[in-house]
Short mmCIF file of C-alpha atoms in Angstrom, two decimals:
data_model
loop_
_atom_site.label_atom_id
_atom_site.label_comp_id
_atom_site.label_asym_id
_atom_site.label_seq_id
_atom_site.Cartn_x
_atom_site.Cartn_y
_atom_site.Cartn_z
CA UNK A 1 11.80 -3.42 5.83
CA UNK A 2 11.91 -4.98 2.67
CA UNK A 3 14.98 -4.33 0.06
CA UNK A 4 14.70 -2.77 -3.14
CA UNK A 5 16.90 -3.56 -6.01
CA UNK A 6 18.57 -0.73 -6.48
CA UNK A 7 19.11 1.58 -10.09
CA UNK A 8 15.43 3.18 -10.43
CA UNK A 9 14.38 4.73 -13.31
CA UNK A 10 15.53 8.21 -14.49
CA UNK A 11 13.35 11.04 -14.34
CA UNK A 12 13.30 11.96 -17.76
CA UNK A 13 11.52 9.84 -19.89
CA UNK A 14 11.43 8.90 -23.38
CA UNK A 15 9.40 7.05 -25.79
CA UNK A 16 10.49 2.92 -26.82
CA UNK A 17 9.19 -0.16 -25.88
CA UNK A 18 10.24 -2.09 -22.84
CA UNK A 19 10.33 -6.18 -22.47
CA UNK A 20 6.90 -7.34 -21.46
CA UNK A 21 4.94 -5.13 -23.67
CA UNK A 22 5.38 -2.13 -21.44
CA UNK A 23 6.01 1.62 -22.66
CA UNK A 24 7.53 4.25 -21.61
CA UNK A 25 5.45 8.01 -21.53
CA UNK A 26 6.97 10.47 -23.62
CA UNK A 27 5.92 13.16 -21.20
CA UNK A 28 4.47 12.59 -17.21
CA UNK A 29 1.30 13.25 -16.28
CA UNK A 30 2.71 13.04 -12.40
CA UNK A 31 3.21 16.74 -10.82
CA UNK A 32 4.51 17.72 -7.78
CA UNK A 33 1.80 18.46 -5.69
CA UNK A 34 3.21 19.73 -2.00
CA UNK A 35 6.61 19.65 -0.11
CA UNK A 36 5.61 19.28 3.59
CA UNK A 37 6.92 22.38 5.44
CA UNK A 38 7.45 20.75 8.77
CA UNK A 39 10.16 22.00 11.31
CA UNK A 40 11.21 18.37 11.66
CA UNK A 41 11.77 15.23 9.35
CA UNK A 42 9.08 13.40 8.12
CA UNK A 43 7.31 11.19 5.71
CA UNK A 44 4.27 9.74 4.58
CA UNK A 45 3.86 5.98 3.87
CA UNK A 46 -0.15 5.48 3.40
CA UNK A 47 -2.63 6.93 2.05
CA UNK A 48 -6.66 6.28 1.68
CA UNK A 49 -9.21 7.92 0.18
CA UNK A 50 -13.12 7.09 0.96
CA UNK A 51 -16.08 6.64 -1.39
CA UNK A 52 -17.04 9.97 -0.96
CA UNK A 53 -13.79 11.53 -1.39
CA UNK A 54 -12.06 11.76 2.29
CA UNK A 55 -8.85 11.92 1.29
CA UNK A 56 -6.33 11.28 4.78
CA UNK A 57 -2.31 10.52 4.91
CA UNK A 58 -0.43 8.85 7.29
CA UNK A 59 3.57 8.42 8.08
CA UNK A 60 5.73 9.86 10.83
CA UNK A 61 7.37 12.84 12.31
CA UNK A 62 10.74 12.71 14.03
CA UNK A 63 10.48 14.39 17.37
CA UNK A 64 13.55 15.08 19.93
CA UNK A 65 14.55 11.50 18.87
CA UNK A 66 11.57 9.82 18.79
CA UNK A 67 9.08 8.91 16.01
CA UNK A 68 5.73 9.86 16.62
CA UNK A 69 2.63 9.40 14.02
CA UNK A 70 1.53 12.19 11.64
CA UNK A 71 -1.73 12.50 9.83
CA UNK A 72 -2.65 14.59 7.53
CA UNK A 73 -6.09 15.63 5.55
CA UNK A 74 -6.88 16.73 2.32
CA UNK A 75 -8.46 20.19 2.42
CA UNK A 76 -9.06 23.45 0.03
CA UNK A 77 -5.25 24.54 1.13
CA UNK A 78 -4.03 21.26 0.53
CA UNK A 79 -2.62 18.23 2.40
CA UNK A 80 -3.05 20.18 6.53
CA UNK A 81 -1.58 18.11 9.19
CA UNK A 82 -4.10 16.97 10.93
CA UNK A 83 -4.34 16.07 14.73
CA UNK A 84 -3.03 12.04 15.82
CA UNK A 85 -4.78 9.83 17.90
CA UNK A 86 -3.68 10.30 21.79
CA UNK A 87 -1.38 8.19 23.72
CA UNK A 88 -0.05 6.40 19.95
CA UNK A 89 3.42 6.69 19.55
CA UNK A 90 5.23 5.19 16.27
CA UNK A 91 4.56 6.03 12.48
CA UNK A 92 1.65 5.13 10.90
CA UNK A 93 1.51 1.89 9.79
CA UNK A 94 -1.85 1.79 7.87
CA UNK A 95 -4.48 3.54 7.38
CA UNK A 96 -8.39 2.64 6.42
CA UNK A 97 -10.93 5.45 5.31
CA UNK A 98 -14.48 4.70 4.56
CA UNK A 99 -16.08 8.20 5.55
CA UNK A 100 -14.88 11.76 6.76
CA UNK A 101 -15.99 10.40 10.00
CA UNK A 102 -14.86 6.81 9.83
CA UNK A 103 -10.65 7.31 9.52
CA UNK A 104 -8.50 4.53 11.35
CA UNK A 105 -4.91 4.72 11.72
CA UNK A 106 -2.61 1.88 12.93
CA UNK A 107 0.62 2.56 14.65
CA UNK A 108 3.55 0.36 16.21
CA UNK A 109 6.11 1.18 18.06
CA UNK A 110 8.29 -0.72 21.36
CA UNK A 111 6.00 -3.78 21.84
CA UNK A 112 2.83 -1.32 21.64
CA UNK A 113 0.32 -1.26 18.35
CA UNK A 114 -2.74 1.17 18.70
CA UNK A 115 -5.82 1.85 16.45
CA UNK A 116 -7.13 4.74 16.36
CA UNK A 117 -10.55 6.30 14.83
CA UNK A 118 -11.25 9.47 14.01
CA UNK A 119 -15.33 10.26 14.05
CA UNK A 120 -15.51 13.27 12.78
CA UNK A 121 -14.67 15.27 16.24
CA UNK A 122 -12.47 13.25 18.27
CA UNK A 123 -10.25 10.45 18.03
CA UNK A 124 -10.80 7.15 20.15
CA UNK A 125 -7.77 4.65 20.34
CA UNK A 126 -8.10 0.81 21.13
CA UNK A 127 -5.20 -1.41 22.06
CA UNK A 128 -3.99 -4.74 19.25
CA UNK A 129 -1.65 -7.10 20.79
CA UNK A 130 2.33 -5.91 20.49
CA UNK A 131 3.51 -8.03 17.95
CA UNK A 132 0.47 -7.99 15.48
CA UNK A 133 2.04 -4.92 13.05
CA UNK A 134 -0.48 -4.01 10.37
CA UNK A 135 0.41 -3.88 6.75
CA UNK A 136 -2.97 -3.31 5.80
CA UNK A 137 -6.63 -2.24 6.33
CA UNK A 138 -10.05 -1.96 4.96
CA UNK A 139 -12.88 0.18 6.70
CA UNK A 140 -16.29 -0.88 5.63
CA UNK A 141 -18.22 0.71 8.07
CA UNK A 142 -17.92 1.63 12.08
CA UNK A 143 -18.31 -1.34 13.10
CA UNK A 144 -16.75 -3.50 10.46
CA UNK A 145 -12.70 -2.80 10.14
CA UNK A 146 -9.87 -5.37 9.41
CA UNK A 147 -6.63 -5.64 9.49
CA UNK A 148 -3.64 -7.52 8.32
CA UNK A 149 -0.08 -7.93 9.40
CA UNK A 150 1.77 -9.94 6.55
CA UNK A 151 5.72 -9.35 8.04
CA UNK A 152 8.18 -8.83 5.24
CA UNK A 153 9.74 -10.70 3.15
CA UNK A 154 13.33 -10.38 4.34
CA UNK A 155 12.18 -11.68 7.88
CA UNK A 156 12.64 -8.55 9.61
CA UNK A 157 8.85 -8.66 10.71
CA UNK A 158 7.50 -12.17 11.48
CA UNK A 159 3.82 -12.53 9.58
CA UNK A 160 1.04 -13.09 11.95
CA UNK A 161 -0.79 -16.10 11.85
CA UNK A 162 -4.35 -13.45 12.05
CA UNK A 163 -6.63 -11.02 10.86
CA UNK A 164 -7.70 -8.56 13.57
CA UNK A 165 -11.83 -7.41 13.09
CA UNK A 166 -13.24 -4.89 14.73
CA UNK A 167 -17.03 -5.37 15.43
CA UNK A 168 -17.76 -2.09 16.95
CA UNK A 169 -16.99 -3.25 20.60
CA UNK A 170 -13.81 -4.76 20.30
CA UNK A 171 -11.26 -6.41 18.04
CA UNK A 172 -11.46 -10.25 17.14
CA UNK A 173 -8.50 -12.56 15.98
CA UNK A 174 -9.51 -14.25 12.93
CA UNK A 175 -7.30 -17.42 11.69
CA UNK A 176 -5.61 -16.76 8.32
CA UNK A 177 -4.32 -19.65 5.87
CA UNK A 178 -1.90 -17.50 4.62
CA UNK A 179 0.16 -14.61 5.64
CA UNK A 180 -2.01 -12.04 4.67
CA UNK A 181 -0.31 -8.29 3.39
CA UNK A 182 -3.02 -6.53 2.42
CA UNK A 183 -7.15 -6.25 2.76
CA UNK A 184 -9.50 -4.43 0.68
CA UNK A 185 -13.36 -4.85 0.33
CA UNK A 186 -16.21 -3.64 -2.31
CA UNK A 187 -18.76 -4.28 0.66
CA UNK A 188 -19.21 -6.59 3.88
CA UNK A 189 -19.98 -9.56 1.54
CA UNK A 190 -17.01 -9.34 -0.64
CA UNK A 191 -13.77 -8.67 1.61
CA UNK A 192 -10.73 -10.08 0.01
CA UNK A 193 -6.95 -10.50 1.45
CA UNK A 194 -3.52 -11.21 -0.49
CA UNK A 195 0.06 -12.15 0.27
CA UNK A 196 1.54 -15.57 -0.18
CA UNK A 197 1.51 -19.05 0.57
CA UNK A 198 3.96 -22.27 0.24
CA UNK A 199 5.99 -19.49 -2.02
CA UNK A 200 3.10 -18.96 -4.10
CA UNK A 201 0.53 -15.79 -4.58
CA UNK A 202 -2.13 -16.01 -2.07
CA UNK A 203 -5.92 -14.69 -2.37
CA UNK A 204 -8.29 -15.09 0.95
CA UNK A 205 -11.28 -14.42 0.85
CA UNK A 206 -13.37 -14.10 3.74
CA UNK A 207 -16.71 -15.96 3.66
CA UNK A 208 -19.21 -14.16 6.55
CA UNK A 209 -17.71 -16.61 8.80
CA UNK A 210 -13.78 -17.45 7.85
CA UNK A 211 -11.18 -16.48 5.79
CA UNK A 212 -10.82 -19.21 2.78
CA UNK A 213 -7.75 -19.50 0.17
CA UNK A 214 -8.97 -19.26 -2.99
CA UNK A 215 -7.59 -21.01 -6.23
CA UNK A 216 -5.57 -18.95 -8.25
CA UNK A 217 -3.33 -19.72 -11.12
CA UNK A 218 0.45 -21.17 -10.00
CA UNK A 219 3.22 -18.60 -11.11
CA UNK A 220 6.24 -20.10 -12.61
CA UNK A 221 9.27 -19.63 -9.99
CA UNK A 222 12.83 -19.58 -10.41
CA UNK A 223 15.42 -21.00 -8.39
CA UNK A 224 15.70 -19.90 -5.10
CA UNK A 225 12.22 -17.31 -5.87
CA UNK A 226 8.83 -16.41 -4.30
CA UNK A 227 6.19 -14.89 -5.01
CA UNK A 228 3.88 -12.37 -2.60
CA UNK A 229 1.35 -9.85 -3.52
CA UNK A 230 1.66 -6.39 -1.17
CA UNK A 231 -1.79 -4.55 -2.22
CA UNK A 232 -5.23 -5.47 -2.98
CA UNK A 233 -7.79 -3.16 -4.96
CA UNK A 234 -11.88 -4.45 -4.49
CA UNK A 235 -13.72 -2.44 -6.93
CA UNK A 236 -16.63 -4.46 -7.30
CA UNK A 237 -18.02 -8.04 -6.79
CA UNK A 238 -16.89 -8.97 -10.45
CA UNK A 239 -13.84 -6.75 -10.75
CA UNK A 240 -10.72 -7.41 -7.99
CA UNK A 241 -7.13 -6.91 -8.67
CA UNK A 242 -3.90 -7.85 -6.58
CA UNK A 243 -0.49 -7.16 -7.08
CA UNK A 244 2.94 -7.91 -6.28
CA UNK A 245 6.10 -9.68 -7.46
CA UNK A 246 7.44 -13.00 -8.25
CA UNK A 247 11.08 -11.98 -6.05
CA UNK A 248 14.60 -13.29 -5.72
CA UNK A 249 17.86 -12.52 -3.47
CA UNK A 250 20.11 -10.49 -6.01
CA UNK A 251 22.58 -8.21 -5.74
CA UNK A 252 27.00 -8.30 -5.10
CA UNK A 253 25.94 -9.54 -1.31
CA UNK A 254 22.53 -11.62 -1.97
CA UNK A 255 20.73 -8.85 0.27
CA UNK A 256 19.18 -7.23 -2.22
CA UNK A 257 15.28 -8.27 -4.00
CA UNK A 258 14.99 -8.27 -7.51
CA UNK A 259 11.33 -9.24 -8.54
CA UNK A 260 9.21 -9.51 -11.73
CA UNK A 261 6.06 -7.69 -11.35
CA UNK A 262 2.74 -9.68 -11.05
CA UNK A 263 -0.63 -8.56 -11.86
CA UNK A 264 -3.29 -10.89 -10.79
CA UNK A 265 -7.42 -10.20 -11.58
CA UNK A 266 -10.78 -11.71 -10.44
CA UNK A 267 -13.46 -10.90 -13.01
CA UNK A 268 -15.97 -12.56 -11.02
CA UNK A 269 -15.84 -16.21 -11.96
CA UNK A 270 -11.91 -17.08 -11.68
CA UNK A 271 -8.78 -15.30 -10.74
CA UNK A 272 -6.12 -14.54 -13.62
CA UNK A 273 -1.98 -13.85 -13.60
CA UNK A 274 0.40 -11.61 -15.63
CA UNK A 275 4.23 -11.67 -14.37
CA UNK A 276 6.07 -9.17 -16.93
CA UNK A 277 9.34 -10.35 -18.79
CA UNK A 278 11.31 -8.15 -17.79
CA UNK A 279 12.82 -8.07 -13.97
CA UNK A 280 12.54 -4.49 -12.34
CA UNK A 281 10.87 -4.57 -9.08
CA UNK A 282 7.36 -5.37 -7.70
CA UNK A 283 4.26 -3.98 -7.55
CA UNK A 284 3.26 -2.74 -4.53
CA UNK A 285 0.30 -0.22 -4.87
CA UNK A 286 -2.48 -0.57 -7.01
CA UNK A 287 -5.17 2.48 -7.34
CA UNK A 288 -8.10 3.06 -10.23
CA UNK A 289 -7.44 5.69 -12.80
CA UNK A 290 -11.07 6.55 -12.87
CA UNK A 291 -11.92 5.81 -16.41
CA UNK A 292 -11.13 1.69 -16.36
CA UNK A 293 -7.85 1.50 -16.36
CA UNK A 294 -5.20 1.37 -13.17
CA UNK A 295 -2.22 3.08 -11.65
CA UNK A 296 0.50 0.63 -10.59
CA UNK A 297 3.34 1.87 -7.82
CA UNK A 298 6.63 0.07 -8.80
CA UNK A 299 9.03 -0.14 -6.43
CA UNK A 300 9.92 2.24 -3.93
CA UNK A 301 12.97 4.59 -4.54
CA UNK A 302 12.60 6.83 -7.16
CA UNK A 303 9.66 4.59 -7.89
CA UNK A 304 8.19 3.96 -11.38
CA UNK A 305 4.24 4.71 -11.61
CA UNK A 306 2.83 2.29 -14.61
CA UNK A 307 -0.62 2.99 -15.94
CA UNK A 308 -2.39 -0.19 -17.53
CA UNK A 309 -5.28 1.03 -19.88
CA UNK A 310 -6.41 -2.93 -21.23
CA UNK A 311 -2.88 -4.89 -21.90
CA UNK A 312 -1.38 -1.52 -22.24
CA UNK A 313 1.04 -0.75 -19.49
CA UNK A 314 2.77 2.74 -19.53
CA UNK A 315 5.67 3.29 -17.38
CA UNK A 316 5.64 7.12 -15.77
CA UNK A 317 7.53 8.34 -13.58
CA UNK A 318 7.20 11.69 -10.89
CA UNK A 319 9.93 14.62 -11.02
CA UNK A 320 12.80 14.61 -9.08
CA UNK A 321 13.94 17.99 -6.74
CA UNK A 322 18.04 18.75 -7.89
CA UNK A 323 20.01 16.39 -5.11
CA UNK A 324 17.19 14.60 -3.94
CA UNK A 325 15.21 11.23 -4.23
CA UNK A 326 11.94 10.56 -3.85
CA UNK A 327 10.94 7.43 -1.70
CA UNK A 328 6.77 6.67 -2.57
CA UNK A 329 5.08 4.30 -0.24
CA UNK A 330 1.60 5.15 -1.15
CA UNK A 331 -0.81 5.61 -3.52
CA UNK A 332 -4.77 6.43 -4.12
CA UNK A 333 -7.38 7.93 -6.07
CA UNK A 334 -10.52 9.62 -6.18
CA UNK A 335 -12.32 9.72 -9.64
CA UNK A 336 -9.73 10.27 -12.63
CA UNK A 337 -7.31 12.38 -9.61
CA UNK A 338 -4.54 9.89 -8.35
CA UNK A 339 -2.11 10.33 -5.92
CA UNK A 340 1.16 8.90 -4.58
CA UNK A 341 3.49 10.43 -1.70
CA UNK A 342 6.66 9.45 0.27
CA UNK A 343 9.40 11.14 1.34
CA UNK A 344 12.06 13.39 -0.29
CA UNK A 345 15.00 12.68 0.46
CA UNK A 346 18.52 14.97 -0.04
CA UNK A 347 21.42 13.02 -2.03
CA UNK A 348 23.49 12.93 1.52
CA UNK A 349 20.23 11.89 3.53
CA UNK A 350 20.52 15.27 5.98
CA UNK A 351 16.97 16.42 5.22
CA UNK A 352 13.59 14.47 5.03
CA UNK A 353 10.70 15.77 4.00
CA UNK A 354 7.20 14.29 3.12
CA UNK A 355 6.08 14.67 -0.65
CA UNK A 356 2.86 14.97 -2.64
CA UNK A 357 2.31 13.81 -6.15
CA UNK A 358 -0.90 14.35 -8.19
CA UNK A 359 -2.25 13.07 -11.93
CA UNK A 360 -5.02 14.77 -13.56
#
């Protein structure tokens, strides 16, 4: 999987003025939220919420060597592991939520990726071909699901050259001019997908009939750099956002990625870019704060959670367990309540253990 650069932030946080315009919160409005108490290692990577308030969770358990798929549902007592779709083996990959009865996970593992959808009662699983491995997904309805498999940027996953769309019989290849990362939608007319093209950020869109690059402002690169947005956020028609990193090889070996975060919008007529001054790492979650403004993931371990209220961006970040470190994959919301989970993971990596964090 991609490499972080490594040196997060530290827990505590003070108030001062970082490069780019960004600030650091005096105090965090991130709390821990849950500690999985699972007999064996695990960790959640995604996490989706519907328009109604579904909230679901995705990531892996490991089992007598193997890794198999957990899920896990937002109830009155909390985030309850949940049942996984039969005969899928693998963590969860991605996962795409448009109702409590409309929940698909995507798992890969040995040559094998399954879908599976959870109506309510039962799940039903459907075969993709072996090497397509999902980075994202959008549900819009039963019968109207896509999904992406961008690779990573290190080349340890080769991008595929396709969309996969399910029509409610079976899933479709769909050409892509771009490696696509992520896919999010505001309806069936306005489905949008990001990731990068000739080293540039890419935005798809797809038009009823194929998926279309759209023009988007060049972002100034650096020797040797590239740029590739990992998350896509369709809140309306008029109102998209995307987000990533303009990266580069760094580190004593080169095998590290250093990136400058990028924030790109659509506001319904053209498609905007912000890449911050300062280098940290890239954005790779993007979630509404309920009230207009955005959360931002940044980064992975001990990841930095920026909230942008305007052209305000305020870097927070979650508390930390004595002798651990928290590795966040995922983040959502549901009205002004955000989320992001991982994994926590001890200082000497013999325990793993999947974490929630909430805001508001």
């Amino acid at each position: 999987m991609r490499k972080m650069l490594a040196g997060a932030a530290a827990t505590t946080l003070v108030t001062g003025v970082l490069a780019g315009g960004q600030a650091y919160a005096a105090t965090s409005p991130w709390k821990l939220a849950q500690k999985n108490d699972l007999a064996n290692a695990n960790g959640i990577s995604v996490l989706s919420i519907s328009a109604g308030g579904s909230a679901w969770a995705g990531g892996y358990q490991s089992v007598d060597g193997r890794t198999t798929p957990l899920v896990q549902h937002l109830t009155a007592k909390g985030w309850t592991t949940h049942s996984a779709p039969a005969g899928v083996s693998g963590g969860i990959r991605s996962l795409a939520v448009s109702s409590s009865t409309n929940v698909w996970a995507f798992a890969s593992d040995r040559g094998s990726t399954r879908a599976g959808r959870w109506d309510g009662k039962k799940w039903t699983t459907t075969s993709l071909p072996g090497d397509f491995l999902p980075t994202g997904s959008a549900a819009i309805g039963p019968t109207n699901v896509w999904a992406v498999g961008g690779g990573t940027d290190d080349g340890d996953e080769v991008a595929a050259k396709y969309a996969e769309h399910w029509t409610g019989k079976a899933w479709k290849k769909t050409a892509v001019p771009a490696p696509a990362r992520a896919v999010g939608a505001s309806s069936a007319k306005y489905v949008w997908a990001a990731g990068t093209y000739k080293r540039q950020p890419a935005v798809m869109r797809w038009t009823g009939t194929s998926w279309k690059l759209v023009k988007t402002p060049k972002v100034e690169l650096g020797t040797g750099a590239w740029s590739v947005l990992d998350d896509v956020l369709a809140v309306s028609s008029k109102n998209v956002w995307a987000v990533g990193g303009v990266e580069r090889y760094c580190g004593e070996d080169h095998d590290d990625i250093c990136a400058k975060p990028l924030i790109m919008h659509w506001n319904g007529k053209t498609w905007s870019a912000a890449v911050d001054a300062k280098e940290s790492h890239a954005y790779t979650k993007v979630a509404t704060d309920g009230a207009g403004g955005l959360w931002l993931l940044r980064g992975g371990w001990n990841a930095a959670l920026v909230h942008k209220v305007g052209s305000k961006l305020t870097v927070t970040t979650t508390p930390r367990s004595a002798g651990a470190d928290n590795d966040l994959r995922a983040l959502a919301s549901y009205g002004k309540t955000a989320w992001a989970a991982g994994t926590e993971l001890s200082d000497n990596a013999s325990k793993s253990g999947g974490i929630y964090f909430r805001s508001h």
